Coordinates of C-alpha atoms in Angstrom, one line a residue:
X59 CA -7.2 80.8 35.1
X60 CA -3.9 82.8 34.5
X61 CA -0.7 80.3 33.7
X62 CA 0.9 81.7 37.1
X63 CA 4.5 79.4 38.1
X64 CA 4.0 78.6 41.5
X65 CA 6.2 79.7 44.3
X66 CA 6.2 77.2 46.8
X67 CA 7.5 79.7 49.4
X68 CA 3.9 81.1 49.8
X69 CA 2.8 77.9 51.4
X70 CA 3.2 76.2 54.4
X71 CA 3.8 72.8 55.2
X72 CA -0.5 71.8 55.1
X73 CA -1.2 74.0 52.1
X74 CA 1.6 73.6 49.4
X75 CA 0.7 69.9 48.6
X76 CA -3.0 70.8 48.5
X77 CA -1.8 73.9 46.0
X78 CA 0.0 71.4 44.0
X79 CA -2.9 68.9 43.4
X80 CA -5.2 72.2 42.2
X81 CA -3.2 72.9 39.8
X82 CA -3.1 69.6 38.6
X83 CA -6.7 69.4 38.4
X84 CA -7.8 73.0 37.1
X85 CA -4.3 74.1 35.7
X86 CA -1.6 76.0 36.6
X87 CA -2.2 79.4 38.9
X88 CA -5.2 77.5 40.6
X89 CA -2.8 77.9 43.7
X90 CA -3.4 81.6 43.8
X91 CA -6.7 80.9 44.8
X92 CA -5.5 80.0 48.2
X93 CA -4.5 83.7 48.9
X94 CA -7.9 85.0 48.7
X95 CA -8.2 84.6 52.1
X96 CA -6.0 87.1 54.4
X97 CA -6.8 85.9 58.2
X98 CA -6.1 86.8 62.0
X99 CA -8.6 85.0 63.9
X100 CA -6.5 83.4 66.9
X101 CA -7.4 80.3 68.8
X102 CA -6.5 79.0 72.1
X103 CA -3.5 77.4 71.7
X104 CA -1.0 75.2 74.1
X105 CA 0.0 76.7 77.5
X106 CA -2.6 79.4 77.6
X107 CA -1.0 80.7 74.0
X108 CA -3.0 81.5 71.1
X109 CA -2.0 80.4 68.1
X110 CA -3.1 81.3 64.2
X111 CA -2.3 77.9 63.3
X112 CA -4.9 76.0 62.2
X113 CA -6.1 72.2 63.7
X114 CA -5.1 70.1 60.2
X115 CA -8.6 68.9 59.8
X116 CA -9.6 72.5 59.1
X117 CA -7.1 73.2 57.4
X118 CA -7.2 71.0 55.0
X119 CA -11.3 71.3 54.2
X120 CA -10.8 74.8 54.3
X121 CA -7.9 74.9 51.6
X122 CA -9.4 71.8 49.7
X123 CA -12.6 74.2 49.2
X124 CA -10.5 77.4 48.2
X125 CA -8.9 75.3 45.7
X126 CA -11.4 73.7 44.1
X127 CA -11.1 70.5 45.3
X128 CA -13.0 67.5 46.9
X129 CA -12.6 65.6 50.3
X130 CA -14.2 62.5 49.1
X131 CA -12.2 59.9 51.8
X132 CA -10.6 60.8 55.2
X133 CA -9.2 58.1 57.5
X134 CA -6.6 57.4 60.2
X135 CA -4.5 55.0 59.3
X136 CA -2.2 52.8 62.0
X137 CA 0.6 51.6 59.3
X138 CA 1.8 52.6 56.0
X139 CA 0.4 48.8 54.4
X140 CA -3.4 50.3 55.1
X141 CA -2.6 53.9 52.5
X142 CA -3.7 53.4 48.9
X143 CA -1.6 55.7 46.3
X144 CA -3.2 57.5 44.0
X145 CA -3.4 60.9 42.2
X146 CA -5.6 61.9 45.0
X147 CA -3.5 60.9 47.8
X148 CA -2.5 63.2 50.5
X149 CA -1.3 62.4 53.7
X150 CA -0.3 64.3 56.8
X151 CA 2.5 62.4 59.4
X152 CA 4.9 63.2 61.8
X153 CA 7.8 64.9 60.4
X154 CA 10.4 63.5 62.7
X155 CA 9.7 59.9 60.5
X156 CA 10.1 61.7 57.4
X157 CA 13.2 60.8 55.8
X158 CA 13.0 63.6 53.1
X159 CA 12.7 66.7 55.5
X160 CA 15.3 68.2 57.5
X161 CA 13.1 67.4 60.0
X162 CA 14.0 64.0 60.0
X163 CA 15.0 62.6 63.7
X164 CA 14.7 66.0 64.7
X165 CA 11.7 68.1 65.2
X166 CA 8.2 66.4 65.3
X167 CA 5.2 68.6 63.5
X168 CA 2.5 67.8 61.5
X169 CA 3.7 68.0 57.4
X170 CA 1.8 66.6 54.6
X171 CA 3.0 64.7 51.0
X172 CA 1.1 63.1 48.2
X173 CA 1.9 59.5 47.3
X174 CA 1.5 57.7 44.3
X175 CA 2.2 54.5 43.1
X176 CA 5.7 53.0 42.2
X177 CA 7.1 49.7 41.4
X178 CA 8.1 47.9 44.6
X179 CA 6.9 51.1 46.5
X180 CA 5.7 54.6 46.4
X181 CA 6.5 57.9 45.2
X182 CA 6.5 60.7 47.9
X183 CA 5.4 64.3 46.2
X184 CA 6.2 67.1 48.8
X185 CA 6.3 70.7 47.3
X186 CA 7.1 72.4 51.1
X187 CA 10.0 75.1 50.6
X188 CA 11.8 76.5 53.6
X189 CA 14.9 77.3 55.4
X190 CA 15.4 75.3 58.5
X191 CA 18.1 74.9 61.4
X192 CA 18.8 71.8 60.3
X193 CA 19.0 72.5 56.3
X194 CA 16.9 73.5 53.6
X195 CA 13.4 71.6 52.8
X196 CA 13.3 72.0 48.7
X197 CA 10.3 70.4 46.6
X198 CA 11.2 67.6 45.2
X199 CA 9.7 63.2 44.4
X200 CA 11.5 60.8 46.3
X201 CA 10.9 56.9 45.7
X202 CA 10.7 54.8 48.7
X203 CA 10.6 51.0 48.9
X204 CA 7.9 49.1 50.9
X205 CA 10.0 48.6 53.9
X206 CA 11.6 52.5 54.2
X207 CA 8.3 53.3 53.5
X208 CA 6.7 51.8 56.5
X209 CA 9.7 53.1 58.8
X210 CA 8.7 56.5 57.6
X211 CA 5.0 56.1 59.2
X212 CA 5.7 54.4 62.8
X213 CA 2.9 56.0 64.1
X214 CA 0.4 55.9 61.2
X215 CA -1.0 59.1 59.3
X216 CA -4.2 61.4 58.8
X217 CA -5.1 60.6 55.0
X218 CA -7.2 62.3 52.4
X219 CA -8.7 61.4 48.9
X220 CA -9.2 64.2 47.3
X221 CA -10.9 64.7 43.8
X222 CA -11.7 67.6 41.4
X223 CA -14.8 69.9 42.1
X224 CA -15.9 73.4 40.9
X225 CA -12.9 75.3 39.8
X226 CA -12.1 77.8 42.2
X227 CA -14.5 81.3 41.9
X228 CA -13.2 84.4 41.3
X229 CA -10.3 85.9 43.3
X230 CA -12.4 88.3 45.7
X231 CA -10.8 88.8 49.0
X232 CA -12.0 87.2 52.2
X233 CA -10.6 89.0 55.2
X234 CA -11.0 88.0 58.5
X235 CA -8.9 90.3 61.0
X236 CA -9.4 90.4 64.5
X237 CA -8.0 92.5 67.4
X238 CA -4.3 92.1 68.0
X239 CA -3.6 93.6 71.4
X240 CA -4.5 90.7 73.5
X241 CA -2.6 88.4 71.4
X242 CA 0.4 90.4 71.7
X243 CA 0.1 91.2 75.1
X244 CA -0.2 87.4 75.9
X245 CA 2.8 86.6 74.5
X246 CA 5.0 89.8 75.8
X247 CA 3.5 88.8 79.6
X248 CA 3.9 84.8 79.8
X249 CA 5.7 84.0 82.3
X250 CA 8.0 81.2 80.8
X251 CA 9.8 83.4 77.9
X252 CA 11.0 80.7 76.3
X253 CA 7.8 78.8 75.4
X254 CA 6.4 82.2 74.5
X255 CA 9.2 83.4 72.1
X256 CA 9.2 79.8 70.8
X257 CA 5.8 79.5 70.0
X258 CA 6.1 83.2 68.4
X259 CA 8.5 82.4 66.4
X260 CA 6.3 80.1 64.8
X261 CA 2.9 82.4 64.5
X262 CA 5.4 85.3 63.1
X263 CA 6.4 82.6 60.3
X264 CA 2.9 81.7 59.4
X265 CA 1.8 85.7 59.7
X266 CA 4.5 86.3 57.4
X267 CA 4.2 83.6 54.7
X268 CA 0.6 84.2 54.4
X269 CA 0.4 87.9 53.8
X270 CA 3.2 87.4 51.0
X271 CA 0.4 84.5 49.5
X272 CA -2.7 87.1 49.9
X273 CA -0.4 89.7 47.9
X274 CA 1.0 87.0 45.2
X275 CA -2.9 85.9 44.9
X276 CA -4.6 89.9 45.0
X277 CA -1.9 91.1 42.5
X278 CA -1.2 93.6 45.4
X279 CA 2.5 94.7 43.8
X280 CA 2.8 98.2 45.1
X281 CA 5.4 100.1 46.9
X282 CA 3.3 100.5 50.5
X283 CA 2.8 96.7 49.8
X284 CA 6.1 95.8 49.8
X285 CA 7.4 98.1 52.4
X286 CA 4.8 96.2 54.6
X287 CA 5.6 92.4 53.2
X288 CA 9.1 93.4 54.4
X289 CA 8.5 94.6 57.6
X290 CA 6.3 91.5 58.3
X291 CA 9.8 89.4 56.8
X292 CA 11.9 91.7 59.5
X293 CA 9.7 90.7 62.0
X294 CA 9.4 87.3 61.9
X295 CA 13.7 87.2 61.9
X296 CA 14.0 89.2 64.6
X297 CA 11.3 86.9 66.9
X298 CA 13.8 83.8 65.6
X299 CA 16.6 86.1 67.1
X300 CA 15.4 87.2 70.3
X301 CA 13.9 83.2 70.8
X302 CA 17.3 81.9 70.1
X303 CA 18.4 84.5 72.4
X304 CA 16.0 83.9 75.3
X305 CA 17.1 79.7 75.0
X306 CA 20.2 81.0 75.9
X307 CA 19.2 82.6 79.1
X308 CA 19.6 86.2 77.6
X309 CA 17.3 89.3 77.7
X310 CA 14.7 89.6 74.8
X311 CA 14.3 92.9 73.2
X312 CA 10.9 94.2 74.2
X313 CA 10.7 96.8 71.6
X314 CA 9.3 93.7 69.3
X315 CA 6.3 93.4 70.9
X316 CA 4.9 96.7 69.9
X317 CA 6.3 96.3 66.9
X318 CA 4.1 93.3 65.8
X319 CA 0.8 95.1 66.7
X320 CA 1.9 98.1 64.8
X321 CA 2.3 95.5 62.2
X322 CA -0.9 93.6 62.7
X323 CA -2.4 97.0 62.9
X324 CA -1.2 98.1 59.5
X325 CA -2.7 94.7 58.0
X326 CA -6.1 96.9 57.8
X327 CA -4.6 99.2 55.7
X328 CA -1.7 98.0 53.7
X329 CA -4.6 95.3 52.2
X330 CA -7.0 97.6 51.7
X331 CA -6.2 100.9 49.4
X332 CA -3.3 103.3 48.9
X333 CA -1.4 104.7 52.1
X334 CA 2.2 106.5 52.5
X335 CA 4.9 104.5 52.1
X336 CA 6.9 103.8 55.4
X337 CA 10.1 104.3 56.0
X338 CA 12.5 101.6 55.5
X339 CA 15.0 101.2 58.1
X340 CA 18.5 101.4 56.9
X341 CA 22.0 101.5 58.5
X342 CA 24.2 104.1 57.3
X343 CA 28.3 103.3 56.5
X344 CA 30.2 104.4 59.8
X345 CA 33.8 104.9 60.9
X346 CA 34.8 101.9 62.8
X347 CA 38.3 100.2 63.3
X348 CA 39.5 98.7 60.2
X349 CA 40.5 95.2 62.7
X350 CA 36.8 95.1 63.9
X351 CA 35.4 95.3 60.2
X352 CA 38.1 92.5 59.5
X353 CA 37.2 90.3 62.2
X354 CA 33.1 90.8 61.4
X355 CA 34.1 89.8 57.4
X356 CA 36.1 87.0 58.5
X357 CA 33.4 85.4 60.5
X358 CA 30.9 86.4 57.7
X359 CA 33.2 84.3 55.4
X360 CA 33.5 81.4 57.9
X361 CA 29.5 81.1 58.2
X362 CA 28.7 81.2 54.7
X363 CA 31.9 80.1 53.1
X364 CA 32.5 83.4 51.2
X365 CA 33.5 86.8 52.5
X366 CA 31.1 90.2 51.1
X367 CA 32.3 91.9 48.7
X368 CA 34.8 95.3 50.0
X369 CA 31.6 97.6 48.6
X370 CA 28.8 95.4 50.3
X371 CA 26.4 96.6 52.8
X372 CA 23.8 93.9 52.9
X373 CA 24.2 90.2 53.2
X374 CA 20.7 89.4 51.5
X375 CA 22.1 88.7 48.1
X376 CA 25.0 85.7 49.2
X377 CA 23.8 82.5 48.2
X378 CA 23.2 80.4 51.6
X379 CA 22.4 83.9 54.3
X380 CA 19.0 83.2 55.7
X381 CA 17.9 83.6 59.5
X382 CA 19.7 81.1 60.6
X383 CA 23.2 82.0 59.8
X384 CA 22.3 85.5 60.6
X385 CA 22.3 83.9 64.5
X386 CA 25.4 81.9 63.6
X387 CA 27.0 84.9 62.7
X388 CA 26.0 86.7 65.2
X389 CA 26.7 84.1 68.1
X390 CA 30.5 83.4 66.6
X391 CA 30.9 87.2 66.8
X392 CA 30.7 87.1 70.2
X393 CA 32.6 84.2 71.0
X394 CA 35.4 85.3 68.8
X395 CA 35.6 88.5 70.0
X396 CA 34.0 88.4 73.7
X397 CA 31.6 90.7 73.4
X398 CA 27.5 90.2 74.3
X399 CA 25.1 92.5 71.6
X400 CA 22.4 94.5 73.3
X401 CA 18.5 93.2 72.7
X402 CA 17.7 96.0 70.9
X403 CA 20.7 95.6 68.6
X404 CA 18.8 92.2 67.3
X405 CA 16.8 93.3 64.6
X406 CA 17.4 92.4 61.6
X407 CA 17.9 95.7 59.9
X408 CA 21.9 95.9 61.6
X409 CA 21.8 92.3 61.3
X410 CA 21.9 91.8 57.7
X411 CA 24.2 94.2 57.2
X412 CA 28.3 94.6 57.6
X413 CA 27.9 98.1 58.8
X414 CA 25.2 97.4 61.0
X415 CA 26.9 94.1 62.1
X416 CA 30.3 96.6 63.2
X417 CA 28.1 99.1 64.9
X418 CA 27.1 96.1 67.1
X419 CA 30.1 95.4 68.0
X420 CA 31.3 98.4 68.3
X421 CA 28.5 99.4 71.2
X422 CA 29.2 96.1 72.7
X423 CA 32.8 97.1 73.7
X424 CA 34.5 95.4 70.5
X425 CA 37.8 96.6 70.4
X426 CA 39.4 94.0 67.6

């Protein structure tokens, strides 16, 4: 098994703790193997909405198998006094308890950890890695007395022991990729738009996260591959945009809808052999006011607590952008300045750029 450093960004919130105990047990790369499998099978899901998510008990036997690994105990547990730490431990709780997550007293959703043993309490291993609203989820141990560890687990928890097995088999890809129009089409025509964009927000994310794994674990590093990784990145902003958008009462950009099925389409053929390279969408540097590209800087500065540099076009590369203050910025721009942006200015492409950010402006009827 190659020596690969994992990249806890590939995972989400089920998998990464199951991708840290595999390589553990078999050594370090056995992650990859998790990325064999590249999937769109949708299931029913709440409110008539399918979802791509998967129920956690599948989840887990599913990944425990890619991985090499074991279910040899699963139980429900009512109180944190009835979990037994171990090198095997996994857990899966309520993140809204969890005092190590952004999550915390926030947001409940199902997020896993491993626990071991520590004097006068327990150590909590969680290798999750993600951006979030509320701040930044970062791998990490945290120690936790008894007590703080029982607050933590109010309502219990779904645990696992899980041991070695087989190592995983050879990376062959397992593809599993249905039909994408209904499940598009089910979320562009629901009629309460802000469950809908809500929910896609969080299928997008999963989409996303798991094509980048397939790639990392296929050694798929080509320019088509890319081009579509990113376009599946630009996607999954711009859904968190228009949702944001849509909680505020405003109109959602349709154009995203087809948009994701061209995307899903090109799933078949970006994972599967050589094609053109698409064309990336840029923004190209345009005369505007010099007081509206001072007032668009200024608020860049304010949301990320440094202004770009005179020469910069894209925002990308300052430490702290990320969706979320891409929406700040773009919902203190409007305050400031009193404009509204049009839907189909909300992708991510004008976004995440200081020309495209001034263009928006601009067409909004930004004078300053």
């Amino acid at each position: 098994m190659p020596s690969d450093p994992m990249d806890h960004r590939l995972f989400d919130c089920v998998q990464v703790n199951l991708a840290e105990l595999a390589d553990r047990r078999h050594g370090d790369g056995t992650h990859l193997a998790l990325g064999r499998l590249l999937r769109f099978w949708p299931r029913p899901g709440a409110d008539g909405l399918p979802t791509v998510e998967p129920r956690v008990d599948d989840h887990v036997t599913e990944s425990a198998a890619l991985l090499g690994l074991r279910v040899t105990r699963r139980a429900r547990i009512d109180t944190a006094a009835q979990l037994e730490p171990g090198p095997g431990c996994y857990a899966v709780a309520d993140a809204y308890h969890l005092p190590w997550v952004p999550y915390h007293r926030r947001k409940h959703l199902e997020h896993s950890f491993l626990v071991e043993p520590a004097e006068d309490g327990v150590t909590v291993v969680d290798g999750y890695h993600n951006d979030t609203e509320w701040g930044a989820a970062r791998p990490g141990r945290w120690t936790l007395g008894h007590a703080e560890f029982a607050e933590a687990l109010p309502e219990g928890a779904l645990t696992f022991e899980l041991a070695a097995g087989e190592p995983p088999a050879a990376r062959t890809p397992l593809v599993e990729l249905a039909e994408a129009d209904t499940f598009v089409a089910t979320y562009a025509d629901h009629p309460d738009r802000e469950r809908a964009m809500r929910g896609l927000t969080l299928q997008t994310w999963l989409l996303a996260r798991s094509r980048r794994l397939h790639a990392a674990a296929m050694g798929l590093d080509t320019d088509p591959v890319r081009a579509h990784l990113a376009e599946w990145d630009a996607i999954a902003k711009q859904v968190y945009l228009a949702s944001r958008r849509v909680s505020a009462g405003r109109e959602e950009p349709r154009a995203l809808f087809p948009r994701l099925a061209e995307c899903l389409a090109a799933d078949h053929i970006a994972f599967s052999g050589p094609v053109e390279t698409p064309a990336v969408s840029t923004v190209d540097t345009i005369d505007v006011p010099v007081t509206i590209r001072d007032s668009v800087t200024a608020v860049i500065g304010t949301v990320l607590g440094t202004e770009p540099p005179a020469d910069a076009r894209t925002l990308g590369d300052i430490p702290g952008f990320s969706s979320f203050r891409m929406m700040e910025i773009v919902e203190r721009l409007e305050s400031d300045l009193g404009v509204e942006f049009a839907a189909e200015d909300l992708v991510p492409e004008k976004l995440t750029h200081v020309d495209g950010l001034c263009r928006a402006v601009v067409a909004a009827g930004g004078t300053r």
